[in-house]
XYZ file of C-alpha atoms in Angstrom:
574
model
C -76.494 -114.334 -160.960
C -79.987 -114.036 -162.260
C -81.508 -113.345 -165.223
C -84.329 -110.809 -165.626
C -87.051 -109.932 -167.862
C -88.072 -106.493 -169.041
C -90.459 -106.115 -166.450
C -87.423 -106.238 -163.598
C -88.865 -109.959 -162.726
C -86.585 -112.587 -162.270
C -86.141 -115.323 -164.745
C -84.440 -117.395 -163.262
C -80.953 -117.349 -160.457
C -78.325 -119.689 -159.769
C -77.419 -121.275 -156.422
C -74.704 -118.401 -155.008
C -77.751 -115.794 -155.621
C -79.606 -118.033 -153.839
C -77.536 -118.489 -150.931
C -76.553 -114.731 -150.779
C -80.424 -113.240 -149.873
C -81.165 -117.108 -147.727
C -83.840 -118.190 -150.202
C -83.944 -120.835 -153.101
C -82.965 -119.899 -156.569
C -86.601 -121.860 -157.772
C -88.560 -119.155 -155.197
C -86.955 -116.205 -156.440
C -88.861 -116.333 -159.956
C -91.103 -114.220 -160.824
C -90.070 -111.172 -157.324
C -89.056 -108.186 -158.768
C -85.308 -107.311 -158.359
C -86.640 -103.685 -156.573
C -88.545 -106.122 -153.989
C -85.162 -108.202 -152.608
C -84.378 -105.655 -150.161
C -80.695 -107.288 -149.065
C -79.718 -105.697 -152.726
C -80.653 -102.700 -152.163
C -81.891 -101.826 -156.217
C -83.823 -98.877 -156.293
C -86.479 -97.849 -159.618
C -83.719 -96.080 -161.274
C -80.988 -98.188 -161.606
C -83.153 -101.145 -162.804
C -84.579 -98.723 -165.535
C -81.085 -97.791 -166.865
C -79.781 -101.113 -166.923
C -82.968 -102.732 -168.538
C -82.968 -99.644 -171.392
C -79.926 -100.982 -172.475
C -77.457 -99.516 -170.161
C -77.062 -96.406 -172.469
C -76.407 -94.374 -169.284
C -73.998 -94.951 -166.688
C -74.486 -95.374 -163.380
C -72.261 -93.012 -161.230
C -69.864 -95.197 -158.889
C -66.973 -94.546 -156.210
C -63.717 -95.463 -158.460
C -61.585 -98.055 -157.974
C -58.539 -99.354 -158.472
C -58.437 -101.383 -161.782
C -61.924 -100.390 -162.528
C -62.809 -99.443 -166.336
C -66.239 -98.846 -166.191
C -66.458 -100.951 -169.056
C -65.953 -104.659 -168.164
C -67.742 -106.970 -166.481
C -68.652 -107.776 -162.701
C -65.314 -108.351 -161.014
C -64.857 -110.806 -157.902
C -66.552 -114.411 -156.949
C -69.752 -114.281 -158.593
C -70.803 -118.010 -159.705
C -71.145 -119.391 -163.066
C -74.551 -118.283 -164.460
C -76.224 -121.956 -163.643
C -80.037 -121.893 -164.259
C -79.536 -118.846 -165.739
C -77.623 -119.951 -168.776
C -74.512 -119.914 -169.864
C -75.478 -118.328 -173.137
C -77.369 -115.414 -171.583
C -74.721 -114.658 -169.389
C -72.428 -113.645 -172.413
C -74.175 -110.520 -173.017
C -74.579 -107.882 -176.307
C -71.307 -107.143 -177.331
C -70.017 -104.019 -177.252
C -73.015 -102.445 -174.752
C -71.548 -100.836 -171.401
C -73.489 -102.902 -167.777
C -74.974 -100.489 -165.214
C -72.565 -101.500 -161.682
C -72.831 -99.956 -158.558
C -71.454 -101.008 -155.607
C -73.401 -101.592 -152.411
C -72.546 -102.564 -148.926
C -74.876 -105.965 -148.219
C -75.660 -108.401 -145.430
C -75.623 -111.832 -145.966
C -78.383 -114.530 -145.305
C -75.876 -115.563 -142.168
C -75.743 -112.302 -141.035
C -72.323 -110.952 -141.961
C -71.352 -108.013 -144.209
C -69.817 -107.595 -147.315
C -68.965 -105.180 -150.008
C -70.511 -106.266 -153.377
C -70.684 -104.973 -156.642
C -73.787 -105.553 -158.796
C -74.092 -105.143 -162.603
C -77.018 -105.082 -164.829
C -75.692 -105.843 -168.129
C -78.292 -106.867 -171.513
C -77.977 -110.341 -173.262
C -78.378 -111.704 -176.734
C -81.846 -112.663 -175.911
C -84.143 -109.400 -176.236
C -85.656 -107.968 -173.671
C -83.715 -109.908 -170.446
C -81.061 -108.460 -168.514
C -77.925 -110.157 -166.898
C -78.232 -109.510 -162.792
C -74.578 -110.617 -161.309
C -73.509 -109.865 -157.661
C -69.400 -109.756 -157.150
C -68.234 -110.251 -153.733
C -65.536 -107.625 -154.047
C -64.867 -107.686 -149.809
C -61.324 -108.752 -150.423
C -60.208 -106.590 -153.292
C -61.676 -103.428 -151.329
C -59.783 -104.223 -148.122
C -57.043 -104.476 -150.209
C -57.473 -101.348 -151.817
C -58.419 -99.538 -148.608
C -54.812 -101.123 -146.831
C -52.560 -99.918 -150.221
C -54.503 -96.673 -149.937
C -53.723 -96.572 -146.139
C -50.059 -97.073 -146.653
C -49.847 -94.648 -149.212
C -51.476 -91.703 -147.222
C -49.818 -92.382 -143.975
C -46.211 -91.818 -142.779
C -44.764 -94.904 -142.245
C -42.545 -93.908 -139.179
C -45.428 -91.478 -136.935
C -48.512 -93.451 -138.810
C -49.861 -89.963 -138.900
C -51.597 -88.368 -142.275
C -48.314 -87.465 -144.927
C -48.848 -84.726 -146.576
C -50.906 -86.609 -149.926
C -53.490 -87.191 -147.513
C -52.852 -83.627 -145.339
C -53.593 -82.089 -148.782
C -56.388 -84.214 -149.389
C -58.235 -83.274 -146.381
C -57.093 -79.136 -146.963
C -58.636 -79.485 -150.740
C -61.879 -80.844 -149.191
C -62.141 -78.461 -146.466
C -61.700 -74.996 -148.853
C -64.334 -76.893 -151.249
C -66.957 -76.983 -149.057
C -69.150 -74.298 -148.521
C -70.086 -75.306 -144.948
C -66.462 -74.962 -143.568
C -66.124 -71.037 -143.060
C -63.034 -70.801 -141.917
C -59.310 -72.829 -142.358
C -56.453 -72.516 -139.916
C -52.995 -74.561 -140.231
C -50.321 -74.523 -137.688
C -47.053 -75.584 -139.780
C -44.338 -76.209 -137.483
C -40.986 -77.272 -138.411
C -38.520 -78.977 -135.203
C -35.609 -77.150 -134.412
C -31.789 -78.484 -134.681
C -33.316 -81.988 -135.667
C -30.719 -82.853 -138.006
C -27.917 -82.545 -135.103
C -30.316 -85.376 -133.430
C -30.035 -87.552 -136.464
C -26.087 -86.633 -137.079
C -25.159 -87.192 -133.670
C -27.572 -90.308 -132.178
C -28.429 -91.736 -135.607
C -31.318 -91.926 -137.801
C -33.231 -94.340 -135.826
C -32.735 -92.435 -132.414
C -34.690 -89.717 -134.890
C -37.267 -91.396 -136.119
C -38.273 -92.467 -132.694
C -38.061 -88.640 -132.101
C -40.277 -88.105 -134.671
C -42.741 -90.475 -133.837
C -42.916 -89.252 -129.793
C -43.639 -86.180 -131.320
C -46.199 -86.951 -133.124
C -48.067 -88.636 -130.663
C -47.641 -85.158 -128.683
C -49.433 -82.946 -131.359
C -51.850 -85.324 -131.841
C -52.694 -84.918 -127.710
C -52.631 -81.425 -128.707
C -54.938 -81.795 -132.301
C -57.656 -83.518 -129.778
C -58.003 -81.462 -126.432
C -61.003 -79.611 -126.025
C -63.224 -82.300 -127.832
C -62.241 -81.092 -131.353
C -60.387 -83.789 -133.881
C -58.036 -81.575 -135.753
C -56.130 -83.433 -138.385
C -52.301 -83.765 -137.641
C -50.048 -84.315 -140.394
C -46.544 -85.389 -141.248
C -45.852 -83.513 -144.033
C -41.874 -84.877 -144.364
C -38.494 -84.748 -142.857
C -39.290 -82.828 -139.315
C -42.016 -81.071 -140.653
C -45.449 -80.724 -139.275
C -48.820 -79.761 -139.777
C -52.532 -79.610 -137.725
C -55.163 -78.075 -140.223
C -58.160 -76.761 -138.059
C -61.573 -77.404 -140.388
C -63.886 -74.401 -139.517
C -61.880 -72.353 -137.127
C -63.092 -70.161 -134.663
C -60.359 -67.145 -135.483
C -57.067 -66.456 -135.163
C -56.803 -66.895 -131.021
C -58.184 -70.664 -131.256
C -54.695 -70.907 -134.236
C -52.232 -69.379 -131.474
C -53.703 -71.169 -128.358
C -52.806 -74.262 -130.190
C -49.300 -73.191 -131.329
C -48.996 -72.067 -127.640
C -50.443 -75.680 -126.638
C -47.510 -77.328 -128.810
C -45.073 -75.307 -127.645
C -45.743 -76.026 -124.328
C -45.774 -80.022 -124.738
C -42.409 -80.033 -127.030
C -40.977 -78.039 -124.325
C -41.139 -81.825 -121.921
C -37.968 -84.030 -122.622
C -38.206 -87.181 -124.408
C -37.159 -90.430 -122.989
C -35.337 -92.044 -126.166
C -33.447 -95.207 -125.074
C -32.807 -93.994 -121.697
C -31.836 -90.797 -123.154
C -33.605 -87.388 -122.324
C -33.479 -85.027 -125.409
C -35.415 -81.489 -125.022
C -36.089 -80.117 -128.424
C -38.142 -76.911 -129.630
C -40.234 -76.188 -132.450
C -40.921 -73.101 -134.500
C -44.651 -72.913 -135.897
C -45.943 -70.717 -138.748
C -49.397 -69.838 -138.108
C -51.863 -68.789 -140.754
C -55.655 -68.368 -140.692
C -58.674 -66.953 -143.240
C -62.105 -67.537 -144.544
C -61.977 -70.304 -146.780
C -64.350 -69.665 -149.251
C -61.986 -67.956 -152.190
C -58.682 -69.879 -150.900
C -56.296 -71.841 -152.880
C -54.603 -74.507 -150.927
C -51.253 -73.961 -152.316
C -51.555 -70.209 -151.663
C -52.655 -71.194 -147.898
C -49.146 -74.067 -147.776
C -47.104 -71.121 -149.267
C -48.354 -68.099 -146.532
C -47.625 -70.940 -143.364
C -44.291 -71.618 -145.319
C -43.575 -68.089 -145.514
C -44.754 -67.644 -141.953
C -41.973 -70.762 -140.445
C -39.828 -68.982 -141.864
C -40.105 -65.900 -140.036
C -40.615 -67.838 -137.026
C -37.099 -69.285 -137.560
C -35.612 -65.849 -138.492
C -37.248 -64.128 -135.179
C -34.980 -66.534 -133.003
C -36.707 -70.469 -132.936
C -38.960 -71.913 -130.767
C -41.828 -69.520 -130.831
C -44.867 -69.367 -133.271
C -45.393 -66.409 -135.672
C -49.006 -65.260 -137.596
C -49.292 -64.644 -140.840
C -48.725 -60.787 -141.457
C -49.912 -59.558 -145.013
C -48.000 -56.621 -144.519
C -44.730 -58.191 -144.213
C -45.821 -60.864 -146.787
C -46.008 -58.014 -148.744
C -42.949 -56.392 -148.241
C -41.402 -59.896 -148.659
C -42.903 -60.572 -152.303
C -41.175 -56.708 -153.155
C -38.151 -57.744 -151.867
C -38.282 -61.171 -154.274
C -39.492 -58.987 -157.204
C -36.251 -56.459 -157.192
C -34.034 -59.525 -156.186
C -35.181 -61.158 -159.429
C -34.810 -57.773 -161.688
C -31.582 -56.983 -160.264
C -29.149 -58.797 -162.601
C -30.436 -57.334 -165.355
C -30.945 -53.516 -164.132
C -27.424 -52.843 -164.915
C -28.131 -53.492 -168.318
C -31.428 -51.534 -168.639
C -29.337 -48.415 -167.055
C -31.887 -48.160 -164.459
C -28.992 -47.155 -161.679
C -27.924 -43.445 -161.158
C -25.524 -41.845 -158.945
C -25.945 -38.924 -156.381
C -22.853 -37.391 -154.904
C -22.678 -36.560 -150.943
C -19.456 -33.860 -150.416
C -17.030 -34.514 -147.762
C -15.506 -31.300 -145.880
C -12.716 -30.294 -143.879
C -13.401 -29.080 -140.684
C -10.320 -27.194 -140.667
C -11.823 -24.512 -143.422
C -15.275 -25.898 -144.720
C -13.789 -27.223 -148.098
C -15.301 -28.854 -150.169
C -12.481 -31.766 -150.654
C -14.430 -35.008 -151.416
C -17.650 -36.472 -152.603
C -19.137 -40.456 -151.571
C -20.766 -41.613 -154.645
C -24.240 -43.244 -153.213
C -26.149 -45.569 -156.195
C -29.769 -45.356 -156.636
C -32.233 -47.430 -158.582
C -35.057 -46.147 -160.742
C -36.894 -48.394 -160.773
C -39.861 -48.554 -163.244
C -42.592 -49.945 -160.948
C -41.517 -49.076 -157.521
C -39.544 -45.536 -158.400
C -36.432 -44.251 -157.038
C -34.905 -46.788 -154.456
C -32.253 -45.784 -151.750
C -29.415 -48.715 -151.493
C -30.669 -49.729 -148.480
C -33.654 -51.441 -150.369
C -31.024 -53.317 -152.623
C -27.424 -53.411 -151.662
C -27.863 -56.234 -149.289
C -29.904 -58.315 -152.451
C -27.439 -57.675 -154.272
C -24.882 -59.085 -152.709
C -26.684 -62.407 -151.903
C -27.353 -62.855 -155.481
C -24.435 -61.705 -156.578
C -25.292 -58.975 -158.489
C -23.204 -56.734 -156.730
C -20.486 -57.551 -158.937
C -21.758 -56.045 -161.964
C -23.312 -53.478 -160.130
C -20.582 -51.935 -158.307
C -18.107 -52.336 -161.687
C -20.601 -50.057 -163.107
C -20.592 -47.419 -160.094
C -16.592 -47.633 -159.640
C -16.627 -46.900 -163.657
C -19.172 -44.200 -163.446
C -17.689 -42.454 -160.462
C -14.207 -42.304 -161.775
C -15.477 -41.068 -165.322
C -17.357 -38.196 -163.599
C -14.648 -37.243 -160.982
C -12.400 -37.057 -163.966
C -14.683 -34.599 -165.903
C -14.858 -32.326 -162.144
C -10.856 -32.693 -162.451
C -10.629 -30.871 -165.463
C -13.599 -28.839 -165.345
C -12.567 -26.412 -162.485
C -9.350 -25.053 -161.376
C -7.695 -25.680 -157.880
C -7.415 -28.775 -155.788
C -9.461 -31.332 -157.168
C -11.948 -33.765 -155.152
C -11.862 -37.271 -154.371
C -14.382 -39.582 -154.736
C -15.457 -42.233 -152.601
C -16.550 -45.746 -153.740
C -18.394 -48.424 -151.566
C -17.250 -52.078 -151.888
C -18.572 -55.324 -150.769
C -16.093 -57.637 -149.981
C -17.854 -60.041 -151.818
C -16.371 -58.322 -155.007
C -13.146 -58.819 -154.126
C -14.187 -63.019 -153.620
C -16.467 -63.120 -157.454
C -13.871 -61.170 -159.477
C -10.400 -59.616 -159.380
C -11.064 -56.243 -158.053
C -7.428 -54.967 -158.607
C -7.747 -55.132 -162.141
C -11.224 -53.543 -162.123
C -10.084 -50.898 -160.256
C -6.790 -50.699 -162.945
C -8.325 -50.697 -165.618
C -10.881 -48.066 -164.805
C -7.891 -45.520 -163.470
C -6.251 -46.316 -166.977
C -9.524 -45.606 -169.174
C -10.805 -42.369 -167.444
C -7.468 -40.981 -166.573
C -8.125 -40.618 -163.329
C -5.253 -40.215 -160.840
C -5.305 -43.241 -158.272
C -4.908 -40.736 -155.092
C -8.332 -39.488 -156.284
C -9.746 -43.014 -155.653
C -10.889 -43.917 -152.279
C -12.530 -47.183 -151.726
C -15.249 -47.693 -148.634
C -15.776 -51.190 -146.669
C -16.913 -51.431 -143.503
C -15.675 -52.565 -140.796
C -16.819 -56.273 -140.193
C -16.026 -56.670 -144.050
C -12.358 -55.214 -143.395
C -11.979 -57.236 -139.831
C -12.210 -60.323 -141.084
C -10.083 -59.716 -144.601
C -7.935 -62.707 -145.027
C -5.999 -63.745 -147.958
C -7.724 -62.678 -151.215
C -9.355 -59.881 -149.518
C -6.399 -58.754 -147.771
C -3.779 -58.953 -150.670
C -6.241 -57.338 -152.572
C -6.475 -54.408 -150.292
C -2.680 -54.124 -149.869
C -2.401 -54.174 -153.853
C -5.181 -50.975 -154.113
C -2.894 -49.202 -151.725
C 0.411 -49.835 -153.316
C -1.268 -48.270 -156.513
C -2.221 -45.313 -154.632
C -5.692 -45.667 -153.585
C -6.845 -44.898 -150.433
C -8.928 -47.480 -148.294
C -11.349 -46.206 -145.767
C -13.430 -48.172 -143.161
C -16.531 -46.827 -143.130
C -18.720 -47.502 -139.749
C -15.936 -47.971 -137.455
C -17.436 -48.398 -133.975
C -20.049 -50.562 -134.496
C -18.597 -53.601 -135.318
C -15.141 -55.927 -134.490
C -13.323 -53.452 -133.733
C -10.242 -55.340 -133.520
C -7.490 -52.777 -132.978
C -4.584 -55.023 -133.010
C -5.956 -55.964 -136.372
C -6.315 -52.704 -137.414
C -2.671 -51.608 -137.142
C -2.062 -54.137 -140.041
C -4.399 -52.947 -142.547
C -3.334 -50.895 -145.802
C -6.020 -48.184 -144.376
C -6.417 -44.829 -144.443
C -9.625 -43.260 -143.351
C -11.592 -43.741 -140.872
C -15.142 -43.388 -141.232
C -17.118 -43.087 -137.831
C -20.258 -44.097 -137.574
C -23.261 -41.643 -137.120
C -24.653 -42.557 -133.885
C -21.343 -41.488 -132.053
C -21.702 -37.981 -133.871
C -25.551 -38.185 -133.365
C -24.748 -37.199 -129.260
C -23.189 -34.043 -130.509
C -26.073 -32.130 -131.263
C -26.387 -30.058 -127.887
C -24.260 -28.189 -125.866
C -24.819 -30.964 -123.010
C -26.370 -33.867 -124.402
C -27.911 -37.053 -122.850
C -24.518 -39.401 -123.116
C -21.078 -37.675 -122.139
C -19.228 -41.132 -123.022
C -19.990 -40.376 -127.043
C -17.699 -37.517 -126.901
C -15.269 -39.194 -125.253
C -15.077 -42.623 -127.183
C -15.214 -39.981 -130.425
C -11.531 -38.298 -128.956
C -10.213 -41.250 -127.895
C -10.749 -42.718 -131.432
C -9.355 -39.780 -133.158
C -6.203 -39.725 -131.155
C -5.853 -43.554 -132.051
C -6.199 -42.648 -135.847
C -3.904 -39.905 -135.462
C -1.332 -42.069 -133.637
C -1.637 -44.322 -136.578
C -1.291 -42.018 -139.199
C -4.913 -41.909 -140.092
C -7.150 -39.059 -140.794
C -10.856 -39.235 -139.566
C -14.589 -38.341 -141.546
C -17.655 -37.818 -139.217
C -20.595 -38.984 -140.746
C -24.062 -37.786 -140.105
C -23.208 -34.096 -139.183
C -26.666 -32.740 -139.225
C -26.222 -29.144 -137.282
C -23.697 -26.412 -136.797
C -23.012 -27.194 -133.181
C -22.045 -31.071 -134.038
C -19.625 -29.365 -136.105
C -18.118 -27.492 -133.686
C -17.133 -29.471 -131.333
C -16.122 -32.699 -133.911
C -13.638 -29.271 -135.205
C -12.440 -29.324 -131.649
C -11.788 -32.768 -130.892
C -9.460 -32.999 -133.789
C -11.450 -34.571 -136.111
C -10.188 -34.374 -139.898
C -13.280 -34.542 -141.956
C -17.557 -34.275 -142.023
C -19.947 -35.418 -144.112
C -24.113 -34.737 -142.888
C -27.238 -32.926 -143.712
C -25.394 -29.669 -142.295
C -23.431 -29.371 -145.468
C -25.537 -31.141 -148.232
C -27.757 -33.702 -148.786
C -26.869 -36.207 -151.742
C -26.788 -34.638 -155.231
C -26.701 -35.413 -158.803
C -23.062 -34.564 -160.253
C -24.486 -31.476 -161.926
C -25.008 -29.991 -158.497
C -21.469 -30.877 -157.177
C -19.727 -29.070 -160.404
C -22.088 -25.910 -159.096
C -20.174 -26.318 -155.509
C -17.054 -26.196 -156.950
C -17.767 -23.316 -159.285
């Protein structure tokens, strides 16, 4: 400590001070604090403390630092400098910095120095903390807490640390991260045990930190948790510098690991995104290489995948109608069009499939390709196709009565997982009782892998539909189990052949002879059974033709209509 006079002289400086710059305290009087260059004081920081400390001076924080209090550490009683100067003016903030300083011996230390004003006008309190230990403390807790205790690589605090600082600075240009996620790990931990895979872990992290350094660059490697990983690349060259380093880990992973005298091979899928930094936001950047894994895991594993904002796109659409599905039904945003079904024999009109559309208010009129499948992962299917099976057996009833003659079926499509989320049977009851509908106009559509594997629930439930006199139709038969045996025990009646049998049909002699005959052989097998047969996808005259002479029952294509609203189909039967 030392006490100093308004001038920035010293007053007078006890023994540690002393001992600290290699001089005695009695020699010190009278040098300017700016002239005792092992402090390292410049003009400015003198000023503010001697003025009364009104303005702080701007310092690093640190842990358990208030910016009000007093020098912290080992700094010696005030001695020659007085013990009642060293108390200070109550209530008036000291001027601290810290400072990296050599000692008189010759060794280093960290140090924080405080200029703080004392009861006795115009002098200034001068104490120098050795704060060595508390910041090598600090510096070890902050160590442990930004660094994965089983690789010792960067965890993610620190990873997006780093990322922050790298998209702040205007000298970076460009940001790359390769976000790679290790596939089938958690068979490694089930099977050899959690410390067999953290010793996984680690071995790979050693590899993509190999990988992070080659070619004289220091890219940061990250453990970002579980098996996930990350190596942000700080001013990238471009996209090829991104996937020569995905390829690069790739390769490596692809070597076995020697775990215990065990070899394990394992694979990794990377998500690999890349842009100009100025204008990103770093949880925007996390959430495109998220996105990106993921369609490296959905393309088949153990491959890399770039960022595509074109399929990111498509992506966010497909989360914005699964969100506003489950309460479309309720905004009456669904219609139905009406596709008719004919007999081959005479070109009658004897059926119509009811196909659901969504108009939707931002992206316009969707075809159930875009949502079926949503729907029934979110279960909104349920509601959904309640309201199409009510709908369609309202309006079939109205064609009923409308117009004389035979009247028309209508065809319903169900998802077996409506049979699973709600009692189907009584749906389908309770609809025939409320529109009057007879249940032989009813025909219900599932395809075939949905139908293959019924079992129990979905089974019973498809024998108790038939005994009440609807008809059950598989609709894409070819293309999937095809489990005949199975088959002959099903409460089915139609079969509904998929398009790209009938789609060989269109020429006199077209380019695969076996469609035509996989088509007859199928329709004798129906027939056998007792079924009758619809050809989907008839599109021309000649298709029709020869489906009429292979035997097959019904069509249903572009050659005989497109799908319709119900207005049109009451004009057809007029």
């Amino acid at each position: 400590m030392a006490i100093v006079d308004r001038d920035g002289r010293v007053v007078s400086a006890n023994d540690a001070l002393g001992t600290l710059l290699g001089a005695a305290p009695e020699t010190l009087v009278s040098t300017s604090v700016t002239d005792l260059p092992a402090l390292g004081l410049d003009g400015g920081m003198l000023r503010r403390g001697l003025d009364g400390g009104a303005l702080r001076y701007p310092v690093a924080p640190r842990s358990g630092e208030d910016g009000a209090g007093g020098a912290t550490g080992t700094a010696s009683s005030a001695g020659t400098a007085g013990s009642g100067a060293a108390a200070g003016v109550r209530g008036t903030p000291p001027v601290r910095c810290t400072r990296r300083l050599k000692n008189a011996d010759g060794h280093t230390l960290w140090a924080e120095i405080s200029l703080l004003p004392t009861a006795h006008d115009g002098e200034t309190l001068l104490s120098v903390a050795d704060v060595s230990e508390q910041r090598d403390l600090r510096d070890r807790l902050r160590h442990l807490q930004m660094h994965d205790p089983v690789t010792r690589l960067p965890n993610r605090s620190l990873f997006f640390e780093r990322l922050a600082a790298a998209l702040s600075d205007t000298a970076t240009g460009r940001v790359g991260i390769c976000y790679l996620d290790l596939d089938g790990f958690k068979a490694v931990n089930d099977t050899l045990g959690h410390r067999r895979g953290d010793e996984l872990l680690d071995a790979v992290a050693r590899r993509l930190v190999q990988c992070a350094e080659d070619g004289g660059q220091r890219h940061l490697a990250a453990r970002l948790g579980g098996d996930e990983f990350a190596i942000l690349v700080d001013g990238s060259t471009g996209t090829r510098q991104l996937t020569a380093l995905a390829d690069a880990v790739l390769k490596t992973l692809q070597r076995p690991f020697d775990l215990g005298g065990r070899r394990l091979t394992v694979s990794a899928s990377i998500g690999v995104v890349e842009r100009e930094a100025q204008g990103t936001d770093a949880t925007e950047l996390m959430q495109a290489a998220d996105t990106t894994l993921y369609w490296a895991k959905a393309d088949g594993r153990a491959r890399w995948t770039l960022f595509d904002p074109e399929r990111n796109a498509s992506r966010m659409t497909r989360q914005a109608l699964s969100s506003a599905l489950p309460g479309a039904v309720e905004r009456g945003e669904f219609v139905l069009d009406y596709q008719p079904i004919v007999d081959l024999g005479d070109d009658r009109l004897v059926g119509v499939e009811a196909l659901v559309r969504w108009q939707h208010p931002q992206f316009g009129k969707l075809g159930p390709n875009r949502f079926i499948g949503l729907a029934e992962e979110n279960g909104a299917i349920v509601p959904l196709g309640r309201w199409v099976l009510e709908e369609s057996c309202r309006q079939a009833r109205r064609w009923m009565l409308a117009h004389p003659g035979p009247p028309v079926y209508v065809s319903v499509n169900v998802a077996v997982r409506q049979v699973w989320d709600s009692d189907l049977v009584a749906d389908v009851r309770r609809v025939l009782e409320e529109t009057g509908l007879p249940s032989g106009l009813l025909q219900l559509e599932l395809t075939e892998s949905d139908v293959m594997g019924s079992a129990g629930r979905p089974l019973e439930a498809l024998q108790a539909l038939s005994e009440m006199g609807v008809g059950i139709a598989i609709d894409d038969f070819g293309t999937g189990y095809s489990n005949l045996a199975y088959l002959s025990r099903l409460p089915v009646r139609v079969l509904k052949l998929d398009g790209s049998f009938v789609r060989g049909f269109s020429a006199a002699r077209h380019p695969n002879p076996a469609d035509e005959t996989i088509v007859t052989a199928l329709v004798r097998l129906a027939h056998q059974l007792g079924l009758t047969v619809t050809a989907e996808c008839v599109e021309g005259s000649e298709q029709a033709d020869r489906l009429r002479g292979i035997g097959c029952d019904t069509g249903q294509g572009y050659h005989y209509a497109k799908p319709m609203p119900a207005h049109c189909i009451g004009a057809l039967l007029r």
